Short mmCIF file of C-alpha atoms and ligand atoms in Angstrom, two decimals:
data_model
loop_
_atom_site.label_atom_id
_atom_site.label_comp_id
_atom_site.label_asym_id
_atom_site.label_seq_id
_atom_site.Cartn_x
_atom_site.Cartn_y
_atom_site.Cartn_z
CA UNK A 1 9.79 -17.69 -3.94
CA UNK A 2 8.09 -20.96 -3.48
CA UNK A 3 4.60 -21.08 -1.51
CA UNK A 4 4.49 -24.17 0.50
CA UNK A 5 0.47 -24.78 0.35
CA UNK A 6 -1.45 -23.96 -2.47
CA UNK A 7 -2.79 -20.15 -2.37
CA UNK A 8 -5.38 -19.76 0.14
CA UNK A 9 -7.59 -16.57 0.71
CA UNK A 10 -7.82 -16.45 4.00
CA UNK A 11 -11.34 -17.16 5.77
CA UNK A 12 -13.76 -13.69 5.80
CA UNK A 13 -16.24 -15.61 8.57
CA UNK A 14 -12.78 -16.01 10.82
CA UNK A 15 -11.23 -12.82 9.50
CA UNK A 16 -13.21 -10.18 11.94
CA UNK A 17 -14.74 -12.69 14.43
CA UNK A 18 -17.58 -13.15 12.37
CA UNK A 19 -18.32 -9.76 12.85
CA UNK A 20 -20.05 -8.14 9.71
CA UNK A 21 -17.67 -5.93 8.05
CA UNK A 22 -20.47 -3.18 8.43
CA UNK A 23 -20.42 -3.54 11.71
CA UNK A 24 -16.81 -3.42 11.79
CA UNK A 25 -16.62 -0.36 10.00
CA UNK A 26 -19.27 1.48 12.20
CA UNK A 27 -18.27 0.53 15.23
CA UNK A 28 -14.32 0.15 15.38
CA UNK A 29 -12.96 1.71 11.96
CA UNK A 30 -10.99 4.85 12.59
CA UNK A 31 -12.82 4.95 16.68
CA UNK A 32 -11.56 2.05 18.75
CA UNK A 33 -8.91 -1.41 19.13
CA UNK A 34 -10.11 -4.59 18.37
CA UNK A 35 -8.96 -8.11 19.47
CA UNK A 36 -9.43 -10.63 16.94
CA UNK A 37 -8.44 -14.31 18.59
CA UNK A 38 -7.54 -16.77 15.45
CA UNK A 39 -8.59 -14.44 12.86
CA UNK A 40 -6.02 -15.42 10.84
CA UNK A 41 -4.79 -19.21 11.57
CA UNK A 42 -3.60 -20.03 8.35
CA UNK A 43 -1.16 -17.21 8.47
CA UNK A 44 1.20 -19.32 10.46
CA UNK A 45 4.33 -20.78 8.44
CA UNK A 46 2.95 -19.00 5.10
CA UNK A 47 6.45 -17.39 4.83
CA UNK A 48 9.59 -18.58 7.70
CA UNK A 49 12.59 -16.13 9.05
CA UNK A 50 14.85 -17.77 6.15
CA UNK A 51 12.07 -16.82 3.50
CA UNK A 52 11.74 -13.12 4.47
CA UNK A 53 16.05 -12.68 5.29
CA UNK A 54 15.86 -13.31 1.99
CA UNK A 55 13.37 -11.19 0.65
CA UNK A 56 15.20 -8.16 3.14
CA UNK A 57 18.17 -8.80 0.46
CA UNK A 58 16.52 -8.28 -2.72
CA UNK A 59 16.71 -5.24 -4.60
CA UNK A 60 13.42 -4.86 -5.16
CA UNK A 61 12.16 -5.51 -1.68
CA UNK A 62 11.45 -2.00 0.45
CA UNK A 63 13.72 -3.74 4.02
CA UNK A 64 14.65 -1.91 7.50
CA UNK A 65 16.08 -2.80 10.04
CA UNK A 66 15.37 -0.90 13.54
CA UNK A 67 17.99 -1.70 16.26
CA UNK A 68 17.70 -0.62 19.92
CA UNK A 69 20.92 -0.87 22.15
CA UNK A 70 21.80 0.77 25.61
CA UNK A 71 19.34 3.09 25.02
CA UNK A 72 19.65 4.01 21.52
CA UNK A 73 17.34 3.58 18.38
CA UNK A 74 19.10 3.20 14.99
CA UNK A 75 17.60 2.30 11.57
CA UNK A 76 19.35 1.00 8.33
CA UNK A 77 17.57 0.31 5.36
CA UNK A 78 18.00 -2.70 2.85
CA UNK A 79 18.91 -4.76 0.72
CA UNK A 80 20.95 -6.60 3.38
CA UNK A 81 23.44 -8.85 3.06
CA UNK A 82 23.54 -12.26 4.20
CA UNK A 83 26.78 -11.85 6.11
CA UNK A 84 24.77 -8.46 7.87
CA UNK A 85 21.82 -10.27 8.39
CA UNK A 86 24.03 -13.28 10.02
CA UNK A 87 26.25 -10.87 12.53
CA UNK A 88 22.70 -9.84 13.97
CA UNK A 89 22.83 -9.80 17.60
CA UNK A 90 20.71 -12.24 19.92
CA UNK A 91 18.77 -9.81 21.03
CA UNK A 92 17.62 -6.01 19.96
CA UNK A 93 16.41 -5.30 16.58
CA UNK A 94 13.13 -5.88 14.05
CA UNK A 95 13.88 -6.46 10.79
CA UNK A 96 10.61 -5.15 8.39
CA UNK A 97 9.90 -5.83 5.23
CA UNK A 98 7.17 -4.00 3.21
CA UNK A 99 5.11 -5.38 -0.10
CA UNK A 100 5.38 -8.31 0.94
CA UNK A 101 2.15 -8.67 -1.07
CA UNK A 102 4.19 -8.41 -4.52
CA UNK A 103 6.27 -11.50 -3.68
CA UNK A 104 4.16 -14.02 -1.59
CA UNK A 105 0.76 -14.91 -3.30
CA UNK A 106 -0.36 -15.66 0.10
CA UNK A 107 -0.06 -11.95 1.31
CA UNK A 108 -1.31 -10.73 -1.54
CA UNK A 109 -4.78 -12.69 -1.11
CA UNK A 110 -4.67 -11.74 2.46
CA UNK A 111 -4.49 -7.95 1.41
CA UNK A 112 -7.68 -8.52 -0.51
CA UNK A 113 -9.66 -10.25 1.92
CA UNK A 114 -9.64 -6.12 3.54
CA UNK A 115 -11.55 -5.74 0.22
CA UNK A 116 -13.99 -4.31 2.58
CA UNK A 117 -12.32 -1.08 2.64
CA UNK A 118 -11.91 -0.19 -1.11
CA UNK A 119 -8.71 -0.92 -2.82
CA UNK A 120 -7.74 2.71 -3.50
CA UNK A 121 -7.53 2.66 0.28
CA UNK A 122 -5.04 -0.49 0.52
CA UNK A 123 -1.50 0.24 1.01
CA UNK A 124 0.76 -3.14 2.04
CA UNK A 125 1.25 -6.23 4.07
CA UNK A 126 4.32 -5.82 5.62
CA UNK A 127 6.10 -9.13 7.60
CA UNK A 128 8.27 -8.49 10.63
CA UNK A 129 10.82 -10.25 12.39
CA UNK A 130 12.24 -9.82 16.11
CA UNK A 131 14.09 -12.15 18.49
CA UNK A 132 13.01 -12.29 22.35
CA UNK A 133 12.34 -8.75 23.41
CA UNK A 134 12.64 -6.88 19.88
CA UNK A 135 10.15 -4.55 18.44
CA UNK A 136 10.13 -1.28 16.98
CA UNK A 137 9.41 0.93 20.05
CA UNK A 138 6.12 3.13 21.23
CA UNK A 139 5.12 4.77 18.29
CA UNK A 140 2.08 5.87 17.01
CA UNK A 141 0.98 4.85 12.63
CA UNK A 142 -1.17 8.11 10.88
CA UNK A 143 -3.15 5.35 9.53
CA UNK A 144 -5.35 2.12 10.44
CA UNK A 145 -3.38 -1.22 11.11
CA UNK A 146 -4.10 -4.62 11.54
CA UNK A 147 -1.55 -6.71 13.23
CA UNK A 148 -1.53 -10.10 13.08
CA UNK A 149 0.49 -12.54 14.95
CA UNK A 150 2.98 -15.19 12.45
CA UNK A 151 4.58 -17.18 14.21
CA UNK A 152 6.02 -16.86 18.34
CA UNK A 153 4.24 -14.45 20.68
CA UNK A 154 4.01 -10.74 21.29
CA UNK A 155 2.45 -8.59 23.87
CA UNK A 156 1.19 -5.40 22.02
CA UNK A 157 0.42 -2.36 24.94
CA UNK A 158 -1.52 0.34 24.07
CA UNK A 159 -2.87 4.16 25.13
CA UNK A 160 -5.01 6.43 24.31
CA UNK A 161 -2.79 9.37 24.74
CA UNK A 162 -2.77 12.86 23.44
CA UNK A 163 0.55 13.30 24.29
CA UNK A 164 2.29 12.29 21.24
CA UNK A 165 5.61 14.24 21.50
CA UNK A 166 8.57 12.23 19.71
CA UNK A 167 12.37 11.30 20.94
CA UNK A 168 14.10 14.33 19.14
CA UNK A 169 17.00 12.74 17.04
CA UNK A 170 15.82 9.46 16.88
CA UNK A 171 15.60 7.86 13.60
CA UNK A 172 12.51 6.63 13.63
CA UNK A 173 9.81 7.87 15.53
CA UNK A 174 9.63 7.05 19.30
CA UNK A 175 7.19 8.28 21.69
CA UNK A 176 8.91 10.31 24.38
CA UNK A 177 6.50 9.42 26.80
CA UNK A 178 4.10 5.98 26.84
CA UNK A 179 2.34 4.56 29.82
CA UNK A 180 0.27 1.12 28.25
CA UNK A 181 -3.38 1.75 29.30
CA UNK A 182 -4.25 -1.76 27.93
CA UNK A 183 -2.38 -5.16 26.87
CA UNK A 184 -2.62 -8.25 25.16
CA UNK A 185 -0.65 -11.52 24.28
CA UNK A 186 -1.19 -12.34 20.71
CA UNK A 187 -0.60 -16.17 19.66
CA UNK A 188 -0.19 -17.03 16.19
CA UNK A 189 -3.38 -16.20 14.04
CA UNK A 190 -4.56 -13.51 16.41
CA UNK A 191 -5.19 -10.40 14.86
CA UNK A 192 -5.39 -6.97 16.90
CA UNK A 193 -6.71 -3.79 14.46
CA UNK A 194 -5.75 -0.15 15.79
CA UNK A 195 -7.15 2.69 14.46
CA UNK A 196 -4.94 5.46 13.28
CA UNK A 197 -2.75 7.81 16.11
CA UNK A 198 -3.01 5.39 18.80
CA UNK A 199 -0.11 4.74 20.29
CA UNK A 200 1.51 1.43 20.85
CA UNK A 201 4.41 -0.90 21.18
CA UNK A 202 4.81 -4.28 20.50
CA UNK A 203 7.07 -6.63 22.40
CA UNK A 204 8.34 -9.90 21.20
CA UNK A 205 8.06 -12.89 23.75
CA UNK A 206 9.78 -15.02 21.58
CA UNK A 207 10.83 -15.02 18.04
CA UNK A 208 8.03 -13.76 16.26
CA UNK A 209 6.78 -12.13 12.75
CA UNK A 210 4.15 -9.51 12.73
CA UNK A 211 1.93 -9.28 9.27
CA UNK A 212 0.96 -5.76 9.26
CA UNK A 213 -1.96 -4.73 6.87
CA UNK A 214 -1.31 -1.16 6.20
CA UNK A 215 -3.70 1.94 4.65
CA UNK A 216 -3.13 4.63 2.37
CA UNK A 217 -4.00 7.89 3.99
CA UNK A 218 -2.40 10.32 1.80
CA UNK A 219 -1.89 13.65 3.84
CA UNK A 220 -3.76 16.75 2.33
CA UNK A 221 -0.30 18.40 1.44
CA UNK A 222 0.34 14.76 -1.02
CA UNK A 223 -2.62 15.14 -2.71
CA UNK A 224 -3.03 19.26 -3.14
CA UNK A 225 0.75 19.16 -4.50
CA UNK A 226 0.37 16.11 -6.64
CA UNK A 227 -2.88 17.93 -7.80
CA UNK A 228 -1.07 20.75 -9.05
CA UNK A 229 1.52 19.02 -10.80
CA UNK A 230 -0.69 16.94 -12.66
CA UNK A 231 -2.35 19.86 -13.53
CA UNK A 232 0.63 21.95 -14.03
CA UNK A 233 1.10 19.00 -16.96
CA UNK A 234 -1.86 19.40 -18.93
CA UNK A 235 -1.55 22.97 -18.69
CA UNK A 236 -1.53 25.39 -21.99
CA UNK A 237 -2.44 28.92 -21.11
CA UNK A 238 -1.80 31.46 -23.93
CA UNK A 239 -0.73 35.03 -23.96
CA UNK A 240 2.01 37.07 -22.53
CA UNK A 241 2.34 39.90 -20.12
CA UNK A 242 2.13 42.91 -21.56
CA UNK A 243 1.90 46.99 -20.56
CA UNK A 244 1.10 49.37 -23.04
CA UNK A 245 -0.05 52.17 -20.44
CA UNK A 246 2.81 51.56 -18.94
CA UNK A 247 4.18 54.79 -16.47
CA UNK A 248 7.09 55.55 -15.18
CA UNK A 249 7.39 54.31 -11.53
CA UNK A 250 8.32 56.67 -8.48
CA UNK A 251 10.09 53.62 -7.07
CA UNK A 252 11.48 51.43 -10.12
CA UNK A 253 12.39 48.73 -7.28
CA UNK A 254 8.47 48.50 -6.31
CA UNK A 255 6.38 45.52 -7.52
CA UNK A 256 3.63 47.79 -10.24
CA UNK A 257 -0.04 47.48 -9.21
CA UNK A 258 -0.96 46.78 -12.60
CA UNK A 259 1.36 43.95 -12.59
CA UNK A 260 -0.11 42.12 -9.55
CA UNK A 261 -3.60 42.90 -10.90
CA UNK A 262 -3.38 41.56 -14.38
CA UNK A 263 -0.98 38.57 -13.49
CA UNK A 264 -3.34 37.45 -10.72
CA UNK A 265 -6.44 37.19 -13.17
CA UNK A 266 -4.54 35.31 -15.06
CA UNK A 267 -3.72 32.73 -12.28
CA UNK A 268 -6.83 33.38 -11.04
CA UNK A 269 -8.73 31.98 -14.36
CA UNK A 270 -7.16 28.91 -13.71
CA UNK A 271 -9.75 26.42 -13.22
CA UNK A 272 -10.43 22.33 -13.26
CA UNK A 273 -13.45 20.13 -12.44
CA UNK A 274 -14.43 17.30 -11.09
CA UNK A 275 -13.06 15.26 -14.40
CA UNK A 276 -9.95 17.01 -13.60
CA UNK A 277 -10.18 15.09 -10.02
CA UNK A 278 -10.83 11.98 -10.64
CA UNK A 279 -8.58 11.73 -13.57
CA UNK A 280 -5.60 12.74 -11.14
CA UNK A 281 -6.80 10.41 -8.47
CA UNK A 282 -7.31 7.44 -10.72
CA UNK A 283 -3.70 7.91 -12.09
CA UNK A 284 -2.18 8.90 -8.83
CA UNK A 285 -3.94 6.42 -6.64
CA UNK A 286 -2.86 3.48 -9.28
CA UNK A 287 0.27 4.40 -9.78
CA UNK A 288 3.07 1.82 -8.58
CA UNK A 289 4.98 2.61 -5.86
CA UNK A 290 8.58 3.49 -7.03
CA UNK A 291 10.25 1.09 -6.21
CA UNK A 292 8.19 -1.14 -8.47
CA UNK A 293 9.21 -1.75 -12.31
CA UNK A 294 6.85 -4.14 -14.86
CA UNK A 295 8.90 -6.01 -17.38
CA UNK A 296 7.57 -7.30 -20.24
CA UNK A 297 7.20 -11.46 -19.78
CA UNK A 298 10.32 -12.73 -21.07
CA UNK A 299 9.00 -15.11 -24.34
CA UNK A 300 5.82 -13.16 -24.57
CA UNK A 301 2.76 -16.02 -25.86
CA UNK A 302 1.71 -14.77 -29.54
CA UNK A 303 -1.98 -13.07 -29.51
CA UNK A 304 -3.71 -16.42 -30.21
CA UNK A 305 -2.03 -18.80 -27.09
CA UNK A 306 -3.08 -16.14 -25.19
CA UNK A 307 -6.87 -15.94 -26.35
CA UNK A 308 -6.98 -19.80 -25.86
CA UNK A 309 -5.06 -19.56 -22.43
CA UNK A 310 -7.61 -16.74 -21.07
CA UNK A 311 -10.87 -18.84 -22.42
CA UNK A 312 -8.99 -21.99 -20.79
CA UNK A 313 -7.30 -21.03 -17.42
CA UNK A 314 -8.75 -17.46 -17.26
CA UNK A 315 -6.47 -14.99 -15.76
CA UNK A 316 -5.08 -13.08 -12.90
CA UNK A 317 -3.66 -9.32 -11.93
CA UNK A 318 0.14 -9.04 -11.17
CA UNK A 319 0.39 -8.36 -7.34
CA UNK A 320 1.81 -5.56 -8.28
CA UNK A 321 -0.41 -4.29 -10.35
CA UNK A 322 -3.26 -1.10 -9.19
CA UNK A 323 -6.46 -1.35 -11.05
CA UNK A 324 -9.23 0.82 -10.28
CA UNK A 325 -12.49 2.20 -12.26
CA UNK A 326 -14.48 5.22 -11.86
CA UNK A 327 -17.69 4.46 -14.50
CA UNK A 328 -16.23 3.09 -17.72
CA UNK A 329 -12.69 4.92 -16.91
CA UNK A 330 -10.38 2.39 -15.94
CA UNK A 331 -6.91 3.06 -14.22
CA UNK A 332 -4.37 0.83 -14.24
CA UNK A 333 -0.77 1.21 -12.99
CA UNK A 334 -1.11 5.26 -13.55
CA UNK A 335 -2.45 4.62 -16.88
CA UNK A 336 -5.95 5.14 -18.22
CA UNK A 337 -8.57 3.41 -20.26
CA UNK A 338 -12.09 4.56 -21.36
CA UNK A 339 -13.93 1.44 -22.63
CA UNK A 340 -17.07 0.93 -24.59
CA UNK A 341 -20.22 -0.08 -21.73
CA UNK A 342 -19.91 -3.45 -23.26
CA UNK A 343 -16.64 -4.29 -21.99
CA UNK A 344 -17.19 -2.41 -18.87
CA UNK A 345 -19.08 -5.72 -17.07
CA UNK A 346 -15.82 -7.55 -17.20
CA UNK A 347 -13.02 -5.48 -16.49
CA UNK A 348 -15.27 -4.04 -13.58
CA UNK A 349 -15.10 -7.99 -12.45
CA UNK A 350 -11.06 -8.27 -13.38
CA UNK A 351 -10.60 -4.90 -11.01
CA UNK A 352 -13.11 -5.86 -8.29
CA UNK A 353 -11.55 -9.67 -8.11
CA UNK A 354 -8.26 -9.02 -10.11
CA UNK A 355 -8.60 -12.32 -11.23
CA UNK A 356 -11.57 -13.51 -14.39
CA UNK A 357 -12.75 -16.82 -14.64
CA UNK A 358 -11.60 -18.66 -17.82
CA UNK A 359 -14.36 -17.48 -20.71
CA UNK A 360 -14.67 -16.09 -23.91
CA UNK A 361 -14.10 -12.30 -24.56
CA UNK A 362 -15.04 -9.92 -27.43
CA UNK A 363 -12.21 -9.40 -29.57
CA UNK A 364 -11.68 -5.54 -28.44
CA UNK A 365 -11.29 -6.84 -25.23
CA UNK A 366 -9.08 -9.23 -25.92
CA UNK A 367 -7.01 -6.81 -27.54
CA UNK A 368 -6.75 -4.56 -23.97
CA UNK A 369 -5.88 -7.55 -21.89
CA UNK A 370 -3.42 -8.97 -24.47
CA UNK A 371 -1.69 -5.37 -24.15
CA UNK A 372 -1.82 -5.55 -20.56
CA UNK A 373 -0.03 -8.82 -20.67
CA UNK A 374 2.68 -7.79 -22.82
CA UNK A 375 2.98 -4.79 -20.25
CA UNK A 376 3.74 -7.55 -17.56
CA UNK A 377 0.28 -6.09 -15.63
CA UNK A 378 -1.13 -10.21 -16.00
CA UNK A 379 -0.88 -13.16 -16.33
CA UNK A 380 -3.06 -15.52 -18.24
CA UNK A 381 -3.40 -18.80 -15.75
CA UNK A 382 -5.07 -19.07 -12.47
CA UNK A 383 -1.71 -18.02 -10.62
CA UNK A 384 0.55 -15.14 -11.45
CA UNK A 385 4.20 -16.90 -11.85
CA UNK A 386 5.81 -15.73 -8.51
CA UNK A 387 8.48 -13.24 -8.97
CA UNK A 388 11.85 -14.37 -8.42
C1 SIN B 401 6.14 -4.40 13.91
O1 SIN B 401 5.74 -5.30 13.20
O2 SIN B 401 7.04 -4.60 14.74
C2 SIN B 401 5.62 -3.01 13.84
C3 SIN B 401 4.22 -2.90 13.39
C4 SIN B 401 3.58 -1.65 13.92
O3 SIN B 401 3.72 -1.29 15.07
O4 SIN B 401 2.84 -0.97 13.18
CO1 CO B 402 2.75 0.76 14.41
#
């Protein structure tokens, strides 16, 4: 996909109202709504209806499409076809596409402008699309969300309700019950940020896209059974039951005593620590979602092109790509790396800015990033070629 102005991080004075993001964070993150007029201007015509049909018929685009008709939700997910996407009514349905941050360069530097909240919290940008009158229904997210207006106009209603019981056999979730407390009009490049479980329902006034920048807020159950799989992996406990004062049972269909006692130490004794922890969350957090596949680049540069390139142009992070550090322990796409503290500087800046300014490296490195490359995880250059 082609960009039609050159990348452009979008402004961080605009971005909150000139708000400082510690501010932000105390006083509205996770407690309270906030209106943002023209937060993000240059949003507007970054990516048109055409642009993201498309994207909502590529395989490796995560597309839905939420319909509402004579009272009824339904919800089909992508890829689309054009001929589906073209017998689309006039009026009620949203078509949404998530990651749209892998794809459009633009969404992927507006993703990391909310590099106040750390990356390991960052989840998507996701672009909408609704004739007159479409939306997605009240709802409430389990997670913070900024919305911000593309093009056209929506009124987004909101409510600070505890009553958050759901339309039973409805698709998606619908709240059963919404009465709007509070409303606004957004115009393209407003930007309204709700913190997670309030409810709300967004109404298109005219054709309109919605950039939605999503969190990761992985439910307890996620991480406590991911936990124990990963550790369930790296597990290696010897020995094998056995019962050499063995008796013979009154009931031979009764679970023995002895039995529950000895094989419960044994569980019992299993333990991990805090290396344990943030080895599974470095991998877990940076792993790609599934959906997403690295290919090799197709005529991969030879080892010394590539040195030159990275001292000349510098280089850049897939979109796709996770990277995050804990010390010298870098993750990267579900992988891990423990560097000497002399590299640790720069790839702390490539993770931080996921981008390095064009400059000599040591050789070792060198060696990492050229790896990296051949993994399809970056690109040498000062843009990552878009993925098409
Ligand atoms: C939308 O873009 O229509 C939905 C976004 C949301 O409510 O979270
Ligand atoms: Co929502």
């Amino acid at each position: 996909m082609k960009t039609r102005r050159k990348e452009l991080r979008p402004d961080r004075e605009t971005l909150l109202g000139g708000l400082a993001p510690a501010d932000f964070l105390r006083e509205y993150w996770h407690k309270r709504p906030l209106l943002i007029r023209q937060a993000v201007p240059d949003v507007v015509g970054r990516l048109s209806p055409v642009e993201l049909r498309r994207l909502a018929m590529r395989e490796d685009c995560e597309s839905r499409l939420v319909r509402h008709a004579r009272g009824r939700w339904s919800l089909d997910y992508g890829p689309f076809t054009a001929a589906a996407l073209d017998r689309l009514p006039r009026r009620g349905w949203s078509l949404l596409v998530s990651g749209v941050d892998h794809h459009l360069p633009y969404a992927a530097a507006l993703l990391q402008s909310f590099g106040f909240v750390p990356y390991a919290r960052l989840d998507d940008v996701m672009v909408s699309l609704a004739p007159p009158g479409g939306g997605v229904g009240p709802h409430f997210d389990s997670y913070d969300v900024f919305l911000i207006q593309g093009h056209g106009t929506r009124r987004w209603e909101i409510a600070e309700q505890d009553d958050l019981e759901l339309v039973e056999d409805a698709p998606l979730r619908i709240l059963k019950r919404f009465t709007p407390q509070q409303s606004w009009v957004l115009e393209p490049g407003d930007m309204l940020y709700l913190p997670p479980r309030l409810a709300h329902n967004g109404v298109a006034l005219s054709e309109c896209m919605t950039w939605s920048v999503g969190f990761r807020a992985p439910s307890h159950q996620e991480i406590a059974s991911a936990f124990l799989d990963y550790l369930q992996e790296g597990l290696n406990i010897e020995g094998r039951y056995a019962d050499p004062d063995l008796e013979v049972p009154s009931h031979p269909a009764a679970l023995p005593a002895a039995m529950i006692e000895r094989l419960g130490a044994v569980i019992d004794g299993i333990r991990w620590s805090r290396d344990d922890i943030v080895d599974f969350l470095g991998r877990y957090l940076s792993e790609p979602k599934p959906n997403v596949f690295f290919e090799p680049p197709r005529r991969a540069m030879g080892r010394e092109r590539f040195t030159d390139k990275v001292g000349t142009e510098g280089l850049r992070l897939d979109p796709r790509t996770r990277m995050l550090f804990h010390g010298s322990t870098f993750y990267i796409n579900g992988e891990r790396l423990v560097v000497p503290v002399a590299n640790r500087r720069v790839l702390v800046e490539l993770a931080d800015r996921r981008a390095l300014p064009p400059k000599a490296l040591p050789d070792t490195l060198l060696a990492v990033l050229y790896d990296w490359y051949k993994s399809g995880y970056l690109w040498p250059g000062a843009c990552p070629p878009a993925v098409s």
